[in-house]
Backbone as numpy.savetxt, mean C-alpha at the origin, in Angstrom:
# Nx Ny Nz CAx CAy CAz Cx Cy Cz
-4.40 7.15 -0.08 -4.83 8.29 -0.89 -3.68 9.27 -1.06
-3.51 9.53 -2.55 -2.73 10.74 -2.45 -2.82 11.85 -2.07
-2.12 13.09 -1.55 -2.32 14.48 -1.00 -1.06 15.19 -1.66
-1.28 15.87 -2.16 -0.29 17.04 -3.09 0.46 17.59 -1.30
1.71 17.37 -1.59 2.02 17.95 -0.49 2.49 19.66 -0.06
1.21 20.47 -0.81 1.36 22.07 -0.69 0.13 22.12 -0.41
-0.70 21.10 -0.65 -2.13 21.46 -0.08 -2.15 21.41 1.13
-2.56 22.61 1.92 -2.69 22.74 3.66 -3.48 22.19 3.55
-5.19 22.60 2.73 -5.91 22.11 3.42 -6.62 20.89 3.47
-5.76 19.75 2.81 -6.08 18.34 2.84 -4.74 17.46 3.42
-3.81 18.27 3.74 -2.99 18.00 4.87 -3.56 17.66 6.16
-4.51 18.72 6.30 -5.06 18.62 7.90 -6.21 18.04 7.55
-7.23 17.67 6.55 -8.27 16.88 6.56 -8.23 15.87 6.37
-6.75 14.97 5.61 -6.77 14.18 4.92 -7.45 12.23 6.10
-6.92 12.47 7.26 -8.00 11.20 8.41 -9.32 11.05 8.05
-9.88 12.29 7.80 -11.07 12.44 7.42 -11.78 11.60 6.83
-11.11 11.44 5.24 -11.80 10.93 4.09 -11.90 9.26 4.39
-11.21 8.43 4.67 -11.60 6.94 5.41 -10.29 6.05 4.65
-9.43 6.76 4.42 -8.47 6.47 3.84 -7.73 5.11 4.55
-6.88 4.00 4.92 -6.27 3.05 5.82 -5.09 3.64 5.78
-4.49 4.39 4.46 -3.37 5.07 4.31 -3.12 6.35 3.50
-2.01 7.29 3.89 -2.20 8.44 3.17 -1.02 9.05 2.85
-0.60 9.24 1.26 0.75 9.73 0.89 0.42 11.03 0.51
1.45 11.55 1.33 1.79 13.13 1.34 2.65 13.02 -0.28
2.42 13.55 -1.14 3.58 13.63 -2.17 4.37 14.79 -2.43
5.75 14.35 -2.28 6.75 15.71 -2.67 7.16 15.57 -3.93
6.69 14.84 -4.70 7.64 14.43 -6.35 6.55 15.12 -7.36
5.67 14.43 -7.72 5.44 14.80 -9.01 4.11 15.97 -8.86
3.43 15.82 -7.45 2.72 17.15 -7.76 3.17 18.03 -6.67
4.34 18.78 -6.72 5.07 19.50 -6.63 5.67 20.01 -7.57
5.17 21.32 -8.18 6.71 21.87 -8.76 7.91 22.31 -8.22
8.90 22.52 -9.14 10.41 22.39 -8.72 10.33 23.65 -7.97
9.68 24.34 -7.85 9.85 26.00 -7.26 9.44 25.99 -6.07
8.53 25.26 -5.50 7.79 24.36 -4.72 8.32 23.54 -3.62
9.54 22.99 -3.93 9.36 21.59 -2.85 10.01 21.92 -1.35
10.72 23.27 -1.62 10.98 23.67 -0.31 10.52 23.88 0.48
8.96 24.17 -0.04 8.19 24.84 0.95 6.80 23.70 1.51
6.91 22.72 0.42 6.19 21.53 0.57 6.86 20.70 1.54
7.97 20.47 1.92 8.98 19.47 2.89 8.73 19.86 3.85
8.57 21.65 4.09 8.70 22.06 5.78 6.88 21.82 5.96
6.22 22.47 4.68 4.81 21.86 5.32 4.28 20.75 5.54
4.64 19.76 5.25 4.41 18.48 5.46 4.79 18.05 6.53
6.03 18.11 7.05 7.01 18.01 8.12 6.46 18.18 9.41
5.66 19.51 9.58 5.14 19.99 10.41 3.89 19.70 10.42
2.98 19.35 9.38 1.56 18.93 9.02 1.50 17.41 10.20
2.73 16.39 9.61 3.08 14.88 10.66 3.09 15.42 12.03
3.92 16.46 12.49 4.18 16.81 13.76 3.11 17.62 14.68
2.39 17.91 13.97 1.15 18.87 14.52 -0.34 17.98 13.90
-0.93 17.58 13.59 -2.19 17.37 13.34 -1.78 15.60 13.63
-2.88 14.96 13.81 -3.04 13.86 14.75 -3.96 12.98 13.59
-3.17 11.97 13.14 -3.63 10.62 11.90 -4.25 9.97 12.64
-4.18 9.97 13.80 -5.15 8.38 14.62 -4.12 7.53 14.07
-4.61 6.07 13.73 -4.45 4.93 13.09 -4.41 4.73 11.71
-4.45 5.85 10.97 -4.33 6.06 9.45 -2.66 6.51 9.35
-2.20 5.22 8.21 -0.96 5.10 7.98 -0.31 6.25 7.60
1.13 7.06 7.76 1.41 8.27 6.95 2.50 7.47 6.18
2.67 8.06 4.58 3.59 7.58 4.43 3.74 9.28 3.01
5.24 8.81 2.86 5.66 9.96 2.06 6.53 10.17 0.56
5.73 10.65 -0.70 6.74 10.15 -1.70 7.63 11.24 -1.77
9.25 10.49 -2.03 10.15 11.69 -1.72 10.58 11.97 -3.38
11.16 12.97 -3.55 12.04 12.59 -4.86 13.29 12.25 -4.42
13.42 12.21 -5.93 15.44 10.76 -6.24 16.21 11.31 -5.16
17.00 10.52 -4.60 18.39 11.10 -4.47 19.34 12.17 -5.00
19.36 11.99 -6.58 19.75 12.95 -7.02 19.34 13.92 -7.22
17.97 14.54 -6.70 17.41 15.80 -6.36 17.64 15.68 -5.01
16.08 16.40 -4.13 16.10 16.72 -2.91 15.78 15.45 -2.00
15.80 14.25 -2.39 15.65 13.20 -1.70 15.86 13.05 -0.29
17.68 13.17 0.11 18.12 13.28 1.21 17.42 14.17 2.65
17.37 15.28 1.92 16.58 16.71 2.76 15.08 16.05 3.17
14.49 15.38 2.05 13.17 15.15 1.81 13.19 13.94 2.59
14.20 13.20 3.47 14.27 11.77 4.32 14.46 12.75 5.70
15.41 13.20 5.63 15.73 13.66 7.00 14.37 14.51 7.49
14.14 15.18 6.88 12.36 16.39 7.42 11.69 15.23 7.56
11.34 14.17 6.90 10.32 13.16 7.35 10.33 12.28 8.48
11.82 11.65 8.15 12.07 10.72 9.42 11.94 11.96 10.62
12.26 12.53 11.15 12.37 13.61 12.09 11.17 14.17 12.59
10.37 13.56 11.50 8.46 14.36 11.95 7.96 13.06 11.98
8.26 11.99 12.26 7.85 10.21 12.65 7.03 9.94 11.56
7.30 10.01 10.35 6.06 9.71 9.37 6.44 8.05 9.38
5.40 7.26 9.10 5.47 5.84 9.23 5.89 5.29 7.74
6.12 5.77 7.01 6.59 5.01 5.80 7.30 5.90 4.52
8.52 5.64 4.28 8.88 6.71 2.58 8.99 5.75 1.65
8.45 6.53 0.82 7.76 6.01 -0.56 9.02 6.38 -1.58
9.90 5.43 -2.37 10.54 5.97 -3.35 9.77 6.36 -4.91
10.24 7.31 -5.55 9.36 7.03 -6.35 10.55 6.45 -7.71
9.76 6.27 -8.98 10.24 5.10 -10.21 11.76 4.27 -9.58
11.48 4.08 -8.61 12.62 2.22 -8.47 12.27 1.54 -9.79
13.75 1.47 -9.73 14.34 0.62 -11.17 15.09 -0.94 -10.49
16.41 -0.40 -9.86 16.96 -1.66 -8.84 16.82 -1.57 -7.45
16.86 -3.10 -7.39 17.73 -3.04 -5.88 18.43 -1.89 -5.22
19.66 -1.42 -6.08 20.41 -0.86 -5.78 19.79 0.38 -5.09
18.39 1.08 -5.96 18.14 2.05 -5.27 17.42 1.96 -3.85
17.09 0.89 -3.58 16.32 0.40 -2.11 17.12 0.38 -1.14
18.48 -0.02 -1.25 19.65 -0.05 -0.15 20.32 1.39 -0.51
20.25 2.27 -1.42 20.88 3.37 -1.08 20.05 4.39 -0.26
18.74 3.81 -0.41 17.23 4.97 0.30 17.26 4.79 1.71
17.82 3.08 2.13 17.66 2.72 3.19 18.67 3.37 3.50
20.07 3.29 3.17 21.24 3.67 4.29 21.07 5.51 4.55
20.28 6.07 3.68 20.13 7.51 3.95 18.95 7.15 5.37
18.10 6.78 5.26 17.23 6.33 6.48 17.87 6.01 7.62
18.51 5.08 7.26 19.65 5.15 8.85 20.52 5.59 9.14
21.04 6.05 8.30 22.00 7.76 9.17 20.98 8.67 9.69
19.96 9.02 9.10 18.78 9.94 9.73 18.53 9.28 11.26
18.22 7.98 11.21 17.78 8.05 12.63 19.09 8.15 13.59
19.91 7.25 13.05 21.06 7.34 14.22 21.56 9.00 14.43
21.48 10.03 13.31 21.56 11.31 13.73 20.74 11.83 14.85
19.39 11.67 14.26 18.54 12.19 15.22 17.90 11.12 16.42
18.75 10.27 16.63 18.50 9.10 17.99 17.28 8.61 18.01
16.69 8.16 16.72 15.55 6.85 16.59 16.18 6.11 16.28
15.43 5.28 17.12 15.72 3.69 16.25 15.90 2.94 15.76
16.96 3.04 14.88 17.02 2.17 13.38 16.13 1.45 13.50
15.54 1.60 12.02 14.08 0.42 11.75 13.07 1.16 11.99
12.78 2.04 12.94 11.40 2.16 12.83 10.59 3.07 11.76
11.64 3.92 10.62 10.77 4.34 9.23 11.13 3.05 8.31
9.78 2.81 7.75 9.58 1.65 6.62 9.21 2.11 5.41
9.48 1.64 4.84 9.95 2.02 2.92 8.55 1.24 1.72
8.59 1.92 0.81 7.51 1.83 -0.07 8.59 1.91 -1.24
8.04 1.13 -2.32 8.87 0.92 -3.60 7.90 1.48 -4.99
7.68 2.63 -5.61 6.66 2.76 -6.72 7.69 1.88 -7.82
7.17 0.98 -8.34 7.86 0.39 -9.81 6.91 0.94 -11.40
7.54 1.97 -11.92 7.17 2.46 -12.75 8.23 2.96 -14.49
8.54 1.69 -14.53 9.02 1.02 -15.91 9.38 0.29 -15.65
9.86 -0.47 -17.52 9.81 -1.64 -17.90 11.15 -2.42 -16.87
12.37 -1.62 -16.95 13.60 -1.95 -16.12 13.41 -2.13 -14.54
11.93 -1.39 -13.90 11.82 -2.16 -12.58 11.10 -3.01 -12.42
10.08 -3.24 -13.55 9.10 -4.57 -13.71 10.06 -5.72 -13.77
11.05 -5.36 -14.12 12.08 -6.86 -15.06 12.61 -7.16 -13.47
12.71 -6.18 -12.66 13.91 -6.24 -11.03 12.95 -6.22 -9.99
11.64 -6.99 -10.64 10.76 -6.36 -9.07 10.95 -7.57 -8.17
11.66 -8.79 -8.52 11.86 -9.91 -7.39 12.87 -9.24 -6.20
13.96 -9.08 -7.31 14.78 -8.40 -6.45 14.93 -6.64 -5.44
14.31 -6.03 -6.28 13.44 -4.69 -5.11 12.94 -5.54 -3.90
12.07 -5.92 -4.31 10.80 -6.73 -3.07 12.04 -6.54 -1.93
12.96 -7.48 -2.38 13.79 -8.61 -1.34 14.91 -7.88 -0.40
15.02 -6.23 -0.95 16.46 -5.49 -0.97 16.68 -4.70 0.36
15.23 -4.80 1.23 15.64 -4.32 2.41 14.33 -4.43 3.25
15.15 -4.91 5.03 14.12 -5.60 5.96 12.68 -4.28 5.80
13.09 -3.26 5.57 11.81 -1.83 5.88 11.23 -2.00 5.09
11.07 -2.42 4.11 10.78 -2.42 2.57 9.13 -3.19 2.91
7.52 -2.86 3.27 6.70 -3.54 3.55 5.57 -3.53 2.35
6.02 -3.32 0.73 5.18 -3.19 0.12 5.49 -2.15 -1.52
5.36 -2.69 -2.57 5.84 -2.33 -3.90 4.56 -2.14 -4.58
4.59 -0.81 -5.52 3.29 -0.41 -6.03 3.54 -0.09 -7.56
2.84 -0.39 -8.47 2.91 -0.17 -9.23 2.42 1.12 -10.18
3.22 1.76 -10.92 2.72 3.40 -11.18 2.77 3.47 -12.78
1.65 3.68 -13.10 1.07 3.26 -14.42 1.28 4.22 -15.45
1.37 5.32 -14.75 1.21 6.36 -16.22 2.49 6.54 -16.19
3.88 6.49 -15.88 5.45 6.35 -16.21 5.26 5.65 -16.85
4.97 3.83 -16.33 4.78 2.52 -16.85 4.69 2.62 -18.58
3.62 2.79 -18.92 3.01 2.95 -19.86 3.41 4.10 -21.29
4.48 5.20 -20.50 4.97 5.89 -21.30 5.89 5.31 -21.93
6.72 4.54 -20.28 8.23 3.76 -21.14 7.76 2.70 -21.56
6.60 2.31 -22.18 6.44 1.33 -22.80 5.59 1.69 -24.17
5.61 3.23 -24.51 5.21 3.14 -25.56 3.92 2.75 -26.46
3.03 3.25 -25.15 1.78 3.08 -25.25 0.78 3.75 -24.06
-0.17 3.43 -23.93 -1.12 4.47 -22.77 -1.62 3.50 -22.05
-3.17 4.35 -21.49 -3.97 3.51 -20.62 -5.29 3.49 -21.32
-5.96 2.15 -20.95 -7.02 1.71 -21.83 -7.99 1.18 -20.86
-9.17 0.93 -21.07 -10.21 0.92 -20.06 -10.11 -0.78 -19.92
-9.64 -1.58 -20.63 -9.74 -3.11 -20.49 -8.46 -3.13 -19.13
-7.25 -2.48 -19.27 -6.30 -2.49 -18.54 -5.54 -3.47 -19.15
-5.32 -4.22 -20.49 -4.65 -5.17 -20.85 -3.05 -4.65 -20.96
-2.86 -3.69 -21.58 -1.65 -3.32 -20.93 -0.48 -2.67 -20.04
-1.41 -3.10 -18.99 -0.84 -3.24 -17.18 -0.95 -4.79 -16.99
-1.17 -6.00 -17.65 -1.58 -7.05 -17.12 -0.70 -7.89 -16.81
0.77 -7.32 -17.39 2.09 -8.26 -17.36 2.50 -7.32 -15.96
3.04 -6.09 -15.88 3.14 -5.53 -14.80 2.85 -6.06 -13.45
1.63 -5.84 -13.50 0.84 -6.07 -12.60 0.78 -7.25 -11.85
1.03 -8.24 -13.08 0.59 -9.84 -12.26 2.94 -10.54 -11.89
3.63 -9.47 -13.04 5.04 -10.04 -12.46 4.92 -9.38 -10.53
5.00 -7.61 -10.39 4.95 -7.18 -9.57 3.68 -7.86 -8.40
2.99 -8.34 -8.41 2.09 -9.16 -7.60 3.13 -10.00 -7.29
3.39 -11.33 -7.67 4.51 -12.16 -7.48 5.38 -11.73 -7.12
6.24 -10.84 -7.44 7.42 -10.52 -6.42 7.02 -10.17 -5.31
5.94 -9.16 -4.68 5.63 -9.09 -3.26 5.26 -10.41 -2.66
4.39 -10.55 -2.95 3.91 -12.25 -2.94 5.31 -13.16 -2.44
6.34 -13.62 -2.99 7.46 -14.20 -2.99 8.11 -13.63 -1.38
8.10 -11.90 -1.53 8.81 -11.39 -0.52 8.32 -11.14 0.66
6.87 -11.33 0.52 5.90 -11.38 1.74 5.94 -10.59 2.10
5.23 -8.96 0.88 5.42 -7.45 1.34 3.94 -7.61 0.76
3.51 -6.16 1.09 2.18 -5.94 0.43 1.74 -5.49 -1.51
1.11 -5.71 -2.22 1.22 -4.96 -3.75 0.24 -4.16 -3.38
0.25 -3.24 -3.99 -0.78 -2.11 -4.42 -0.91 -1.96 -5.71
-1.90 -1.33 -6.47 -2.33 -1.12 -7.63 -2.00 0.48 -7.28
-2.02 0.42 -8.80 -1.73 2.02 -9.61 -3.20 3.23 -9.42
-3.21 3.94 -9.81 -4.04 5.15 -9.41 -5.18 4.76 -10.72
-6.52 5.10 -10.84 -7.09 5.79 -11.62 -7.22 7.10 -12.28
-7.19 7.38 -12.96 -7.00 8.82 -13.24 -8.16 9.83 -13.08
-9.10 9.17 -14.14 -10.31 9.64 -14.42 -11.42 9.82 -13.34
-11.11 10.77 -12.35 -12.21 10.62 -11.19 -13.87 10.48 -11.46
-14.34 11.42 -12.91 -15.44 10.89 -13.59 -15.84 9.84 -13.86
-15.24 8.89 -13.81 -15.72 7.46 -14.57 -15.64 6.46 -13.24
-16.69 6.33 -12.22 -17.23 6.13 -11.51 -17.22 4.17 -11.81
-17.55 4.34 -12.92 -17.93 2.88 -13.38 -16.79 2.24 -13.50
-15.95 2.64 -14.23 -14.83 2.23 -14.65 -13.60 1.98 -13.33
-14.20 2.96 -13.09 -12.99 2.54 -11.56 -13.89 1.70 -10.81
-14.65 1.31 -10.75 -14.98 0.69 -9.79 -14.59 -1.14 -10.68
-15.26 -1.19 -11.82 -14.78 -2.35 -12.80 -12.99 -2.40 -12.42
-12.10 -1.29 -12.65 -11.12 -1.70 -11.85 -9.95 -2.59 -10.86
-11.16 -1.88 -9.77 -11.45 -1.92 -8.17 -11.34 -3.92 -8.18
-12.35 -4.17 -9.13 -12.58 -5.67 -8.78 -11.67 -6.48 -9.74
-10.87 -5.80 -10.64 -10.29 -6.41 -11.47 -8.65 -6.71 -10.87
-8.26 -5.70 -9.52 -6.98 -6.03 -8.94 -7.51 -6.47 -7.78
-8.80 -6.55 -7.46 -8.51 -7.22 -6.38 -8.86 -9.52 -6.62
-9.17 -9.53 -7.79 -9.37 -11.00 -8.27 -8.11 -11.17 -8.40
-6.43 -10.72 -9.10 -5.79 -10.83 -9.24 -5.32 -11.14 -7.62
-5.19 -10.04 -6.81 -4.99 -10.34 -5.33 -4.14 -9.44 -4.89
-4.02 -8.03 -5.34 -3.43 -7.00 -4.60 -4.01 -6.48 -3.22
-3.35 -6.12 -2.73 -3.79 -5.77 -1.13 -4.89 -4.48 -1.27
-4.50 -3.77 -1.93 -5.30 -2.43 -2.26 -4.95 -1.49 -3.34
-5.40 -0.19 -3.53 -5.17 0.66 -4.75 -5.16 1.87 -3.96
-4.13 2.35 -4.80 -4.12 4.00 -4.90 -5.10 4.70 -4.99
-5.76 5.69 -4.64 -6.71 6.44 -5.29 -5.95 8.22 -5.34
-6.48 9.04 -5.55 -6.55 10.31 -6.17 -7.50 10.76 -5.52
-8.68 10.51 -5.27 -9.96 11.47 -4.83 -10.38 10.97 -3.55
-10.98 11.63 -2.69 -11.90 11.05 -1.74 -12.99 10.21 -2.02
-13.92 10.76 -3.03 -14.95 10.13 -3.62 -14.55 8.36 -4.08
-13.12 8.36 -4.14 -13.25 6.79 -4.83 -13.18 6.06 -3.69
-12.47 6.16 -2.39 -12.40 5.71 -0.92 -13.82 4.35 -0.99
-14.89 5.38 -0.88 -15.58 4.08 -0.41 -15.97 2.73 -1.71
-15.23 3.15 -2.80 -15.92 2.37 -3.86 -14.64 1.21 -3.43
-13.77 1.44 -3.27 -12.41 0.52 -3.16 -12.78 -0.79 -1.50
-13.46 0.83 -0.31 -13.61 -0.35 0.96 -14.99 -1.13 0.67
-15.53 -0.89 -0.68 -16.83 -1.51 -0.25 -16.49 -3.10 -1.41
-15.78 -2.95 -2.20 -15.49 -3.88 -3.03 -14.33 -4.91 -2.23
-13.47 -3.77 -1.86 -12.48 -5.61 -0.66 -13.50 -5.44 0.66
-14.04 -5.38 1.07 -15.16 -5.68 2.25 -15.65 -6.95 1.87
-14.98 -8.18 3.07 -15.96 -8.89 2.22 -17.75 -9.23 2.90
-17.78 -9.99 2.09 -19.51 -10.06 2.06 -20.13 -10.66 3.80
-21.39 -10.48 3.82 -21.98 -11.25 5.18 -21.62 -12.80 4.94
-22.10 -13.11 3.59 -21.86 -14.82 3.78 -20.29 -14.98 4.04
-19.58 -14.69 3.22 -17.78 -15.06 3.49 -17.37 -14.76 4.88
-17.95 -14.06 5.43 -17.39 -13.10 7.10 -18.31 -15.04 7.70
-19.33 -15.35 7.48 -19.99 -16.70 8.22 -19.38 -17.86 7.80
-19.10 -17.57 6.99 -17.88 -19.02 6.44 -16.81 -18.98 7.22
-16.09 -17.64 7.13 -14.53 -17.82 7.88 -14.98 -18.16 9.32
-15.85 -17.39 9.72 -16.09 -17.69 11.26 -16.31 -19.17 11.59
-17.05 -19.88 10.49 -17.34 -21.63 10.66 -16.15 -22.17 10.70
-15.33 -21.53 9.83 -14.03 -22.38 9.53 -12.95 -22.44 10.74
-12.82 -21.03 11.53 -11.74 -20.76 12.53 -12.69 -21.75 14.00
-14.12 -21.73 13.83 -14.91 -22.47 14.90 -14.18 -24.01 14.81
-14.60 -24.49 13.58 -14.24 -25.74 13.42 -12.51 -25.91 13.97
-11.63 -24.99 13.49 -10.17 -25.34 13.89 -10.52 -25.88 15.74
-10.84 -24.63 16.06 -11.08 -24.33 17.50 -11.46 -25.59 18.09
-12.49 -26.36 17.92 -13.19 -27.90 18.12 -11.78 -28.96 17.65
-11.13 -28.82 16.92 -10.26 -29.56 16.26 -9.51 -29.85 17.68
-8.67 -28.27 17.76 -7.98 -28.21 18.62 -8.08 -28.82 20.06
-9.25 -28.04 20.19 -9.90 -28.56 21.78 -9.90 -30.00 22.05
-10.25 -30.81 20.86 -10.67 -32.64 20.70 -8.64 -32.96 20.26
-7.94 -32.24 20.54 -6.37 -32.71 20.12 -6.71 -33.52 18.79
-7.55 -33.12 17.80 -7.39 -33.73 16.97 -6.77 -32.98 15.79
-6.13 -33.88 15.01 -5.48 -33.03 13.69 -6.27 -33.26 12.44
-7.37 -33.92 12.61 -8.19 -33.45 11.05 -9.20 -32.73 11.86
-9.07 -31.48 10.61 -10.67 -30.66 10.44 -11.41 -30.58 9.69
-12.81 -30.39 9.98 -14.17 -30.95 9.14 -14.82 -30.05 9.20
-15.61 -29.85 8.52 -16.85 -28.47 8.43 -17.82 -28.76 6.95
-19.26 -29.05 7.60 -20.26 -29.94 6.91 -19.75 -30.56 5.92
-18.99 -31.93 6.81 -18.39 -33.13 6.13 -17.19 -32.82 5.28
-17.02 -31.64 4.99 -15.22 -31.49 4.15 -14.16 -30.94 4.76
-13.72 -31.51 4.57 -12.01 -31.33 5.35 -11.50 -30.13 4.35
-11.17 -29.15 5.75 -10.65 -27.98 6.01 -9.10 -27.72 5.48
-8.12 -27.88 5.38 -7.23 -27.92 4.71 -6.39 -26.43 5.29
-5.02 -26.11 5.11 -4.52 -24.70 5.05 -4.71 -23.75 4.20
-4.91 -23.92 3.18 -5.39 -22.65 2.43 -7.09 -22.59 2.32
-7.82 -23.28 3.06 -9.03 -22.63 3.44 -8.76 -21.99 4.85
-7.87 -22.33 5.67 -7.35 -21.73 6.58 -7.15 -20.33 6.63
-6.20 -20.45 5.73 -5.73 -18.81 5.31 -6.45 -17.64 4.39
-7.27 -18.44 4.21 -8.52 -17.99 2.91 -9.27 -17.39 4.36
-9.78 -17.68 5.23 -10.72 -17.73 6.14 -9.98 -16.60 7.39
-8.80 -16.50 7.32 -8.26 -15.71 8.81 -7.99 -14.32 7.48
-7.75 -14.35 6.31 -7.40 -12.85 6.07 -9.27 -12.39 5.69
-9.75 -13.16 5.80 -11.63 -12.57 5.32 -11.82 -12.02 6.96
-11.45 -12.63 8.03 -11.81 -12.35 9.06 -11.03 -10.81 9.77
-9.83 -10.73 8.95 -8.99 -9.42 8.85 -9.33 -8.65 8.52
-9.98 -8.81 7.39 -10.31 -7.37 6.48 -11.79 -7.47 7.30
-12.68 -8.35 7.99 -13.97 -7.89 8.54 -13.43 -6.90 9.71
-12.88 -7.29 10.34 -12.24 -6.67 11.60 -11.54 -5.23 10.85
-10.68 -5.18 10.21 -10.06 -3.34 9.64 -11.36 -2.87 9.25
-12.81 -3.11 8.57 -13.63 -2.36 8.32 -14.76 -2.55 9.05
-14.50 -2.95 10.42 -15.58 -2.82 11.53 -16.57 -3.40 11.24
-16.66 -4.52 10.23 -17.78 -5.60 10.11 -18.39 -5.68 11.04
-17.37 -6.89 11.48 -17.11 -7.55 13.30 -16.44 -7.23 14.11
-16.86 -7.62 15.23 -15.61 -7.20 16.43 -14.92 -8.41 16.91
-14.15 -8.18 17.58 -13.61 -9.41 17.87 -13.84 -10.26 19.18
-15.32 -9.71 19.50 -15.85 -11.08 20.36 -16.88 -11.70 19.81
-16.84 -11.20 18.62 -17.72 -12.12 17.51 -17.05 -13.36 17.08
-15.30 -13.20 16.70 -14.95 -14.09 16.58 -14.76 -15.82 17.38
């Protein structure tokens, strides 16, 4: 979920809303008069109020603005992830990173332990999103940002979503390839309830990991649509049972009412059992 990063008071509420992850933003809803005072509040928002297990992550602006300033205040307040925003190349993923690791080796963390977010928002980073994906080990996930998208392409947003559909499905594949996570682009329209939710199911058939949202209110429409169902949560469980019997009998074929089990019912079956487990379906002595 996004959080304007001058808002105090969804700074400190933002665990609240049921979010898995939560970007503080210093770029675009920030004004320029603004971001000085948004960096130190944020900074201190990471260092003082307590996320639990809800991801922080942070969009900075370019380099050629306050970027640098806007890495060092973050890395320094342990936020778990910076978000670049419109990546075009490679090039800009290894210049974000090497500012990241002078920050820690300054301030004696760890190289590696802040991880990087890629927004691809035009046509010139749609064309480079194999190579973004690939451009650095921190790098756990590339998102696509629709209303840039759509400007530099000379056209808008439409309720079918047909033109996000090239975007969307190249940038899928490059994470995919790089074995990072995709995210989908924001909704805008917090009114249209319906429509985002039509959405909701339209990136997740494609096979993005999750979506952006804007509001609290859209939170549960997003966990209740990748939640998966009671029957699929009893399937995967049959399926990881059956491995289990496989195993136990040292045998290498698996069966489950008479059809052989295969690896991608495998893998079909352990990420259903993932996402039951992140939304407290099941527990894991169910499994």
């Amino acid at each position: 979920m996004f959080v304007p990063g001058m808002n105090a008071a969804m700074l400190r509420d933002a665990p609240l809303y049921g979010a898995d992850s939560i970007m503080f933003d210093l770029e675009d809803a920030v004004s320029l008069k603004e971001k000085d005072a948004a960096r130190i509040l944020v900074h201190f928002a990471l260092r003082t109020f307590d996320y639990g297990d809800v991801e922080t992550v942070v969009r900075i602006n370019g380099l050629d603005s306050t970027g640098c300033q806007d890495i060092e205040a973050m890395v320094t307040a342990g936020v778990n992830v910076i978000r670049l925003p419109k990546t075009e190349t490679a090039q800009d993923i290894i210049d974000v990173d090497k500012v990241i690791t002078e920050m820690e080796k300054k301030h004696d963390i760890p190289v590696g332990t802040t991880r990087m977010m890629a927004a691809i928002e035009s046509a010139e980073g749609v064309l480079n999103a194999r190579e973004i994906a690939k451009a650095s080990d921190r790098l756990i996930g590339i998102a696509l940002g629709a209303e840039d998208y759509v400007t530099n392409m000379k056209t808008k947003r439409y309720p079918d979503g047909q033109e996000l559909f090239f975007a969307r499905s190249y940038i899928l594949h490059a994470a995919r390839a790089a074995g990072i996570a995709a995210i989908d682009t924001v909704f805008s329209d917090v009114n249209d309830m319906e429509g985002f939710a039509r959405e909701v199911e339209l990136i997740k058939q494609l096979g993005f990991d999750g979506k952006s949202v804007i509001n609290p209110r859209q939170i549960p429409v997003v966990n209740k649509i990748y939640a998966p169902t009671e029957k699929e949560i009893n399937h995967a469980k049959d399926v990881i049972r059956a491995i289990r019997e496989a195993e136990a009998k040292s045998s290498g074929v698996i069966s489950l009412n008479g059809k052989m089990v295969d690896k991608p019912i495998v893998e079909r079956a352990e990420r259903v059992i993932a996402l039951a487990l992140a939304a407290n379906l099941i527990s894991k002595e169910e499994i």
